[in-house]
Coordinates of C-alpha atoms in Angstrom, one line a residue:
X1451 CA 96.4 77.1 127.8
X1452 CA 95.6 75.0 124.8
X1453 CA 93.9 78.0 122.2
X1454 CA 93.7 81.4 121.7
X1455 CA 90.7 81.9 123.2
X1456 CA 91.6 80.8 126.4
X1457 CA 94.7 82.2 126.4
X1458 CA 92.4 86.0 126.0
X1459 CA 90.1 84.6 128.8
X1460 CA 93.1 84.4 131.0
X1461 CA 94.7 87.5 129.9
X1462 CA 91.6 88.9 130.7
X1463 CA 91.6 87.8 134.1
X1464 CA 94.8 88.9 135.0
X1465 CA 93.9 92.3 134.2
X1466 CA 91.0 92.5 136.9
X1467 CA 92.6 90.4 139.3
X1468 CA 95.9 92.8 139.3
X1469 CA 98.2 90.0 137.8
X1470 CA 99.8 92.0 135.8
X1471 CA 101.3 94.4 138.3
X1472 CA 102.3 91.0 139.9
X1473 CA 104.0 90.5 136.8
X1474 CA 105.6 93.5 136.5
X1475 CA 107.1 93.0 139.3
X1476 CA 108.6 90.0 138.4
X1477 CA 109.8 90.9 135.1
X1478 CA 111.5 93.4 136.3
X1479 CA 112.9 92.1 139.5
X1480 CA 113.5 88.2 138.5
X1481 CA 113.1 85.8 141.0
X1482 CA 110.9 87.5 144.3
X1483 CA 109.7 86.2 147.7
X1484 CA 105.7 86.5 148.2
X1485 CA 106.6 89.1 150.9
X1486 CA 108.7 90.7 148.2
X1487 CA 105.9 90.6 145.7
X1488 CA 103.3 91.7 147.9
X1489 CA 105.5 95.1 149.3
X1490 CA 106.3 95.8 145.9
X1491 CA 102.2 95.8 144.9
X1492 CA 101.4 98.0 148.1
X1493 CA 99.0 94.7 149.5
X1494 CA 99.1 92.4 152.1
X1495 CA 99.9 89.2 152.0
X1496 CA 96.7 87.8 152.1
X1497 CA 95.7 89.9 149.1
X1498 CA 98.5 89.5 147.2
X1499 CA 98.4 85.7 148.1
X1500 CA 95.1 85.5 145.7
X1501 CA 96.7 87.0 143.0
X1502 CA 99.4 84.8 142.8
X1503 CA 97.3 82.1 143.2
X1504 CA 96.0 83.0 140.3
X1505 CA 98.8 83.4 138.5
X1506 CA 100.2 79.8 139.5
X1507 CA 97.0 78.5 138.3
X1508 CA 97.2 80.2 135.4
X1509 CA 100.3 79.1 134.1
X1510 CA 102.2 82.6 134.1
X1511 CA 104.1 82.2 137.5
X1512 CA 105.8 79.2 139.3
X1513 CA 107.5 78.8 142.8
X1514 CA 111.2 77.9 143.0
X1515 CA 113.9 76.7 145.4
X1516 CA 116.7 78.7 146.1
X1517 CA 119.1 77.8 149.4
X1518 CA 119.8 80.3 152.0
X1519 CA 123.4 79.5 153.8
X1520 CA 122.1 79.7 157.5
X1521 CA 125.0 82.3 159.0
X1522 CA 125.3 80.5 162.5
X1523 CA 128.5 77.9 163.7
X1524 CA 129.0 75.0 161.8
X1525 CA 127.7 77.3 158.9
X1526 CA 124.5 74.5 158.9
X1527 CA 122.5 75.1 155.1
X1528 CA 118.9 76.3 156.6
X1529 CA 115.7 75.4 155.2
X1530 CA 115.0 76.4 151.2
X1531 CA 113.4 79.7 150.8
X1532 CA 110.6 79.4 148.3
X1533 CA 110.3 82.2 145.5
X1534 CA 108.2 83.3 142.7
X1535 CA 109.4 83.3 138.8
X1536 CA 107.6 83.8 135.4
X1537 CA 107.3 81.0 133.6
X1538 CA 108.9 81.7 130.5
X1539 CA 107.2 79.3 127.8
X1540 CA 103.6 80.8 129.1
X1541 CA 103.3 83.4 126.2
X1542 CA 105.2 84.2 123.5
X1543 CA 105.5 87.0 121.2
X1544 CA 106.5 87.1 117.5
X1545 CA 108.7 89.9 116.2
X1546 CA 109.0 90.6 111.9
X1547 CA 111.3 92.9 110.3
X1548 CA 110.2 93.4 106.8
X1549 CA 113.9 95.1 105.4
X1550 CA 114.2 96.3 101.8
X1551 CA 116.6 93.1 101.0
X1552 CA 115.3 90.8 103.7
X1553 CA 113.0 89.7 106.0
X1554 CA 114.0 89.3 110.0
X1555 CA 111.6 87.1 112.7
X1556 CA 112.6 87.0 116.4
X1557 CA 110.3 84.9 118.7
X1558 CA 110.5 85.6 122.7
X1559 CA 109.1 84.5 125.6
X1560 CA 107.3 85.9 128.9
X1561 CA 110.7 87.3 129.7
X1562 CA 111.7 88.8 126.9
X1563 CA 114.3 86.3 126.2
X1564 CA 114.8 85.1 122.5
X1565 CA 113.6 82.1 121.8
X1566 CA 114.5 81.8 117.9
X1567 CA 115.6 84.0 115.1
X1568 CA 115.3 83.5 111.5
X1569 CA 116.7 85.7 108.4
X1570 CA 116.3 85.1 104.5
X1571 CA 117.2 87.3 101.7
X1572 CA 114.1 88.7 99.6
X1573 CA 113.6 91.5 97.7
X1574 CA 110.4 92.6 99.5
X1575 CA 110.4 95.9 97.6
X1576 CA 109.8 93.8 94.1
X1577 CA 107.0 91.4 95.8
X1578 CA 104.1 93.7 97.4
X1579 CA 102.6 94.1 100.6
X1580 CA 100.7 90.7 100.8
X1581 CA 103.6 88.8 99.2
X1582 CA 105.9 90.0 102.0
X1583 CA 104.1 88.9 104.7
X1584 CA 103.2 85.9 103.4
X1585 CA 106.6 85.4 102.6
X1586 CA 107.0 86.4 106.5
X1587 CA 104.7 84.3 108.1
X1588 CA 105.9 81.2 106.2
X1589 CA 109.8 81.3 107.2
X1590 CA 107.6 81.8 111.1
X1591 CA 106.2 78.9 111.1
X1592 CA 109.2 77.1 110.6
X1593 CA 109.9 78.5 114.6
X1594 CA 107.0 77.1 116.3
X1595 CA 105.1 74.5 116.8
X1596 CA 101.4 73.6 117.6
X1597 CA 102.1 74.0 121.4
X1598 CA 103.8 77.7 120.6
X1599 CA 101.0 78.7 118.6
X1600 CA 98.7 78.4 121.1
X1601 CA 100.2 80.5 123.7
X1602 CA 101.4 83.2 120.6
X1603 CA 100.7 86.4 122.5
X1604 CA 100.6 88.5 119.4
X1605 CA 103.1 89.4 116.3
X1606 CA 104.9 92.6 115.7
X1607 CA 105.8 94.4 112.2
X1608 CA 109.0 96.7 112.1
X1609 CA 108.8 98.5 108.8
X1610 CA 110.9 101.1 107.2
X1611 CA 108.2 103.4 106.4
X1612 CA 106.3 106.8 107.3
X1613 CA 103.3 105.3 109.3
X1614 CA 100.4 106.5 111.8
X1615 CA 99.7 104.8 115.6
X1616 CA 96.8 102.6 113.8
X1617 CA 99.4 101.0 111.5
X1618 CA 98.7 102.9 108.1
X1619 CA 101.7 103.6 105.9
X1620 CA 101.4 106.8 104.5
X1621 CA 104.6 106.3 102.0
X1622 CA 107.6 103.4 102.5
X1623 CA 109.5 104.7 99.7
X1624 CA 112.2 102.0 100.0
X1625 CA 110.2 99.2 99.4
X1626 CA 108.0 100.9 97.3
X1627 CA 104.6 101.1 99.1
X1628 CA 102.4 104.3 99.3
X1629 CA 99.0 104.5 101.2
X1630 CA 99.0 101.2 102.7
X1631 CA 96.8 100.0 105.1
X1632 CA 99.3 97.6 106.5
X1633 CA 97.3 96.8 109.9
X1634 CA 94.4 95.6 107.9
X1635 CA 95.9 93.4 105.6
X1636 CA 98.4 92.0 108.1
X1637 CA 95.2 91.2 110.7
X1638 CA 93.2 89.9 107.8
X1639 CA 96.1 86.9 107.0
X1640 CA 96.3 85.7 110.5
X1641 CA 94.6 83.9 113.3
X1642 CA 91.6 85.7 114.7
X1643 CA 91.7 87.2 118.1
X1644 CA 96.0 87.7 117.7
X1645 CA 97.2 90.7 118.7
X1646 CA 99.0 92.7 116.0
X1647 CA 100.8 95.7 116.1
X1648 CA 103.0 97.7 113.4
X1649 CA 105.8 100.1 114.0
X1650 CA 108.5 102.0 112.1
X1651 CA 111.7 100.1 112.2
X1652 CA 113.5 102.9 114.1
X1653 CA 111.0 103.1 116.7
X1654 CA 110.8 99.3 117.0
X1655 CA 115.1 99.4 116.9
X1656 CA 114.7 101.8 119.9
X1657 CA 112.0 99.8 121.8
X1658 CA 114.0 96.8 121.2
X1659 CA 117.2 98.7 122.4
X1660 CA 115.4 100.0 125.9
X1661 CA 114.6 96.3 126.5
X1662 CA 118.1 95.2 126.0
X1663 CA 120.2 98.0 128.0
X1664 CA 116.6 99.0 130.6
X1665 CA 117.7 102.6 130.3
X1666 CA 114.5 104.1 132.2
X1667 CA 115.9 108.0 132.6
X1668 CA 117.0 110.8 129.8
X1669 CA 116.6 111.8 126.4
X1670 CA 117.7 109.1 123.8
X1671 CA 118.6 109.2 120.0
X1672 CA 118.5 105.8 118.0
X1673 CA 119.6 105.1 114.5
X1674 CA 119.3 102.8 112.5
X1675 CA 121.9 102.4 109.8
X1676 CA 120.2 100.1 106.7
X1677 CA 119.3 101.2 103.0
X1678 CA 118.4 104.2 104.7
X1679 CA 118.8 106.0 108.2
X1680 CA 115.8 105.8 110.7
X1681 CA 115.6 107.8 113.6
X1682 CA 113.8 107.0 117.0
X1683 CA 113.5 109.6 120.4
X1684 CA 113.0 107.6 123.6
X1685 CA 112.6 110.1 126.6
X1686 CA 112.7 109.0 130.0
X1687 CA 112.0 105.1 129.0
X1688 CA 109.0 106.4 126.6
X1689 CA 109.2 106.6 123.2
X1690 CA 108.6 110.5 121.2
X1691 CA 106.5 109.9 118.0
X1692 CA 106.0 113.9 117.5
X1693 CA 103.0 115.3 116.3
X1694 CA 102.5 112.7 113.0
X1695 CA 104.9 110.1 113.9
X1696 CA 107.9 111.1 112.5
X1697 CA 110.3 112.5 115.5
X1698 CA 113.8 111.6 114.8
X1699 CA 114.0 110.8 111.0
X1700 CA 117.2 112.8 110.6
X1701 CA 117.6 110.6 107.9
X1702 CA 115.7 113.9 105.6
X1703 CA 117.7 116.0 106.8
X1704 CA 119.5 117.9 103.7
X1705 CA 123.2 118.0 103.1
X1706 CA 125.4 118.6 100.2
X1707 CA 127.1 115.4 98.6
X1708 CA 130.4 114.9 97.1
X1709 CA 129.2 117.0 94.0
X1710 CA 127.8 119.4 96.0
X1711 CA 124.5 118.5 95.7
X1712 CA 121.4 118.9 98.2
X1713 CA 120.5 115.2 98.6
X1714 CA 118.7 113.7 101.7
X1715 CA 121.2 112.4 104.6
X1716 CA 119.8 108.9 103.7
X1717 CA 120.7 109.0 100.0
X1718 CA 124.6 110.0 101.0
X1719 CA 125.0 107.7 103.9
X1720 CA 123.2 104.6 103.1
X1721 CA 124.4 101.0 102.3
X1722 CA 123.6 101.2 99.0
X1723 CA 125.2 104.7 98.1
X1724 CA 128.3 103.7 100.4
X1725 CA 128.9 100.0 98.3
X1726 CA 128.1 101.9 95.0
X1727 CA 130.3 104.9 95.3
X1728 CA 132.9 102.1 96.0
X1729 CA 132.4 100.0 92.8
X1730 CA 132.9 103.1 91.0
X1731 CA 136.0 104.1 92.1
X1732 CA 137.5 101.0 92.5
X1733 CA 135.8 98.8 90.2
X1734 CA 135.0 95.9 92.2
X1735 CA 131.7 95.2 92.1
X1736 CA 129.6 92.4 94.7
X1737 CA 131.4 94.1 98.0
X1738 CA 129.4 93.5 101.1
X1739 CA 129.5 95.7 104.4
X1740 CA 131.0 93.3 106.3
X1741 CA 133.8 93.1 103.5
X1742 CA 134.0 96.7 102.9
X1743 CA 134.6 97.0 106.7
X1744 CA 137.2 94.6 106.2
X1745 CA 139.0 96.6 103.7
X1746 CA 138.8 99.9 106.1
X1747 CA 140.6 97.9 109.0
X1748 CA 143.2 96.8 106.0
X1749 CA 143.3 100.6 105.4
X1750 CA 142.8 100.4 101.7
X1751 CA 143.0 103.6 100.9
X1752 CA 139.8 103.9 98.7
X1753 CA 138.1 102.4 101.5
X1754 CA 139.3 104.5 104.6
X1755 CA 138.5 107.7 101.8
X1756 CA 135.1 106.7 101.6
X1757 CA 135.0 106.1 105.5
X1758 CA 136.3 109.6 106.2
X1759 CA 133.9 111.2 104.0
X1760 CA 130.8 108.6 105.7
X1761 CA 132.3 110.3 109.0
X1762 CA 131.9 113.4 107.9
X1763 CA 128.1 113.4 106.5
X1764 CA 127.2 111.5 109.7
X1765 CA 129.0 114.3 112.4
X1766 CA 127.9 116.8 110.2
X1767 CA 123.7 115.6 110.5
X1768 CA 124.4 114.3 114.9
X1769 CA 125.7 118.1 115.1
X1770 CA 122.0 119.1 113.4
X1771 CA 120.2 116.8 115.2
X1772 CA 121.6 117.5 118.9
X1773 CA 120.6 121.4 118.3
X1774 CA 117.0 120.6 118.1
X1775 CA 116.5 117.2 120.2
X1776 CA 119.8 117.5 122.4
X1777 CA 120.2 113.7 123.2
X1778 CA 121.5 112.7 126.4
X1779 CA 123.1 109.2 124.1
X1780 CA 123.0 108.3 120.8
X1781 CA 122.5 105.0 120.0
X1782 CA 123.6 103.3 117.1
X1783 CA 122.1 100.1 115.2
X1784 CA 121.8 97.8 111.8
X1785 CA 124.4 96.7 109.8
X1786 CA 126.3 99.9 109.3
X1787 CA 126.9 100.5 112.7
X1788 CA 130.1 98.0 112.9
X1789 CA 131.4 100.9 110.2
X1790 CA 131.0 103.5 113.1
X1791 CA 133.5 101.7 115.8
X1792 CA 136.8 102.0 113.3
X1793 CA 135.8 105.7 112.4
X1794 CA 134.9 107.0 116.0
X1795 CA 137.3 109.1 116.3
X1796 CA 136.9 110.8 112.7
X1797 CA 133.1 111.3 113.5
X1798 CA 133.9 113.1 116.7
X1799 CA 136.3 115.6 114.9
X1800 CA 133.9 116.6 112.3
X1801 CA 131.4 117.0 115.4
X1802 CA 134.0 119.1 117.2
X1803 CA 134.5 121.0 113.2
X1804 CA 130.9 121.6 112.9
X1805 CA 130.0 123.2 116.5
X1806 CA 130.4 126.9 116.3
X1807 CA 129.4 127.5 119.7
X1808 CA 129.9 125.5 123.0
X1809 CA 127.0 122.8 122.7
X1810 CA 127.3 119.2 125.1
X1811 CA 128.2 116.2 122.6
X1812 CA 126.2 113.2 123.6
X1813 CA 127.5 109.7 124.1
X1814 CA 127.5 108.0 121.0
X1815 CA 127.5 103.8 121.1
X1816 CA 126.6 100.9 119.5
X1817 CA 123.6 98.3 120.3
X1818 CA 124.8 95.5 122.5
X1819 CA 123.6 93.1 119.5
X1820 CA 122.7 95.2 116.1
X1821 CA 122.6 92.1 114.6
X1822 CA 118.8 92.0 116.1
X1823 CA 117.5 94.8 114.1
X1824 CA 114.3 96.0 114.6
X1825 CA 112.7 92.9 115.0
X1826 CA 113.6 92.3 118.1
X1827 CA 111.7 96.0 119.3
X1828 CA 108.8 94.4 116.9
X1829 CA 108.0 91.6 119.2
X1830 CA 108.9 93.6 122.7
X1831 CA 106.1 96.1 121.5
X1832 CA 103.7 93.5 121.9
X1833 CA 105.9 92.1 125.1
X1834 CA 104.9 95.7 126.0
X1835 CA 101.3 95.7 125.1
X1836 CA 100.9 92.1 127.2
X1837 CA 102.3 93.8 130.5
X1838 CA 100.8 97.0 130.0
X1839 CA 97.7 98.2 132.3
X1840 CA 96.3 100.4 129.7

């Protein structure tokens, strides 16, 4: 696959030749027999044979050795069993997380595996739209090379923001964007015929988290913990937009603060408000999460004060959120979440405070690697797109 084009040509292929439910299979089920494959598809072999054929051709599939110990006396090593395996390096996808503070890019490959990850500090709510990704698609291009490029199966955009299916921002109000035809611009300043897609980053956080922990059954609650709290429903392996788009922002929901003040979950509970309410009462200015963190599992006391009442706010808006969505899990991600781990038990008293009647109390626990963000979810969604049938 030397271009774009070609790579489409092929892509389109695949999809009326039945490829892709060939490489569904193996995406999900690794390394597979022919036999294997062609059970799994519902076809014979001979049909299925032509498919992979194809495949092989193609460059997205490639056989492998594996050695079967021959059970018999002398425990002899039979003949090598040939198998079937995606080739990795075939396509790739390309994952951005424009943050308030910072921009995120994740590159994967065929299987979903990262490839790369780059992360730079930038105010992308002083710079504008077109600066950002500009800004984005530079530090990308530091990831891949000509040969990369060529088989880039699309980029994704993980944005905090209040956005439609067609990738229109309605209002971002954290980086300071209102009616923003992000799709547009975004398509306009790269390659032709590259697939782009743009999602909000809690959404993209829970796509992202699906991939990573392949939770295919129930009703699940992501958050992501940043400048502000995004919310993302995934039911039975498929993510819940609502009717506009905007299913699990508990981040609006409306609690009292520390004055007693309505104020927006997101404007009590976020990085910002949690690092600025501790420069004023301790002074100390320039604290980080990681160090405030720190100072909670030193048990500073103005620290572990500010933790408890971080505890509280959060039970108090899961208790909310379970009596309308009633999660089967809740998931937690960004760089907050560490925060949660040393205040567990606090959150689950508040949630036990809060619940006037009997009501089930969901699982709550952290992404395997929060670290990823939401740009990780960004490039699965086109991952998602590549395999898809539809």
């Amino acid at each position: 696959m030397n271009d774009l084009n070609l790579y489409s040509n092929i892509h389109k292929h695949v999809r009326h030749s039945n490829g892709l439910v060939a490489l569904q299979v193996l995406y999900q089920f690794g390394s597979t027999s022919r036999a294997e494959i062609a059970r799994k598809m519902g076809l014979n072999r001979s049909s299925s044979g032509y498919i992979i054929a194809d495949l092989i051709h193609a460059g997205f599939v490639r056989e492998v050795s594996k050695n079967y110990n021959q059970i018999a006396e002398g425990n002899h090593r039979g003949r090598p069993g040939v198998l079937l395996e995606l080739v990795p390096q075939a396509v790739y996808f390309l994952g951005i997380e424009i943050g308030v503070e910072y921009i995120t890019i994740i590159l994967i490959d065929l299987t979903a595996s990262i490839v790369d990850m780059r992360h730079k500090q930038l105010p992308c709510h002083q710079i504008g739209v077109e600066k950002a990704i500009g800004e984005a698609m530079e530090l990308a291009s530091s990831m891949y090379n000509e040969d990369i490029m060529s088989r880039l199966g699309g980029v994704g955009f993980s944005i905090p923001a209040h956005m439609n299916e067609k990738g229109y921002i309605f209002d971002a109000p954290l980086l300071k964007w209102i009616d923003v035809d992000f799709l547009k611009i975004a398509s306009r300043k790269l390659p032709m015929n590259l697939s782009v897609a743009v999602e909000n980053d809690a959404n993209a956080f829970a796509i992202g988290a699906i991939y990573q922990s392949n939770i295919s059954t129930g009703v699940i609650l992501f958050l992501v913990l940043e400048s502000g709290i995004g919310g993302g429903i995934v039911i039975d392996g498929k993510l819940f937009r609502g009717g506009n788009g905007l299913a699990g922002e508990i981040g609006h929901l409306t609690v009292q603060n520390h004055k007693k003040e309505n104020q927006r979950l997101e404007s009590v509970i976020s990085l910002e408000q949690l690092l600025s309410r501790y420069h004023t009462l301790s002074g100390q200015s320039n604290v980080t999460i990681d160090l405030f963190i720190q100072y909670v599992q030193e048990r500073e006391p103005i620290a572990v004060s500010l933790a408890d009442e971080w505890a509280k706010y959060l039970g108090l808006a899961l208790v909310q959120a379970c009596r309308v969505i009633d999660p089967n899990k809740i998931i937690l991600g960004g760089s907050m979440a560490k925060l949660y781990s040393l205040i567990a038990v606090r959150v689950n008293i508040y949630i036990e405070s809060y619940q006037e009647t009997p009501f089930p109390i969901p699982e709550i626990i952290l992404n395997k690697n929060p670290e990823l963000g939401s740009a990780y979810g960004a490039a699965c969604i086109l991952h998602q797109r590549f395999m898809s049938l539809t």
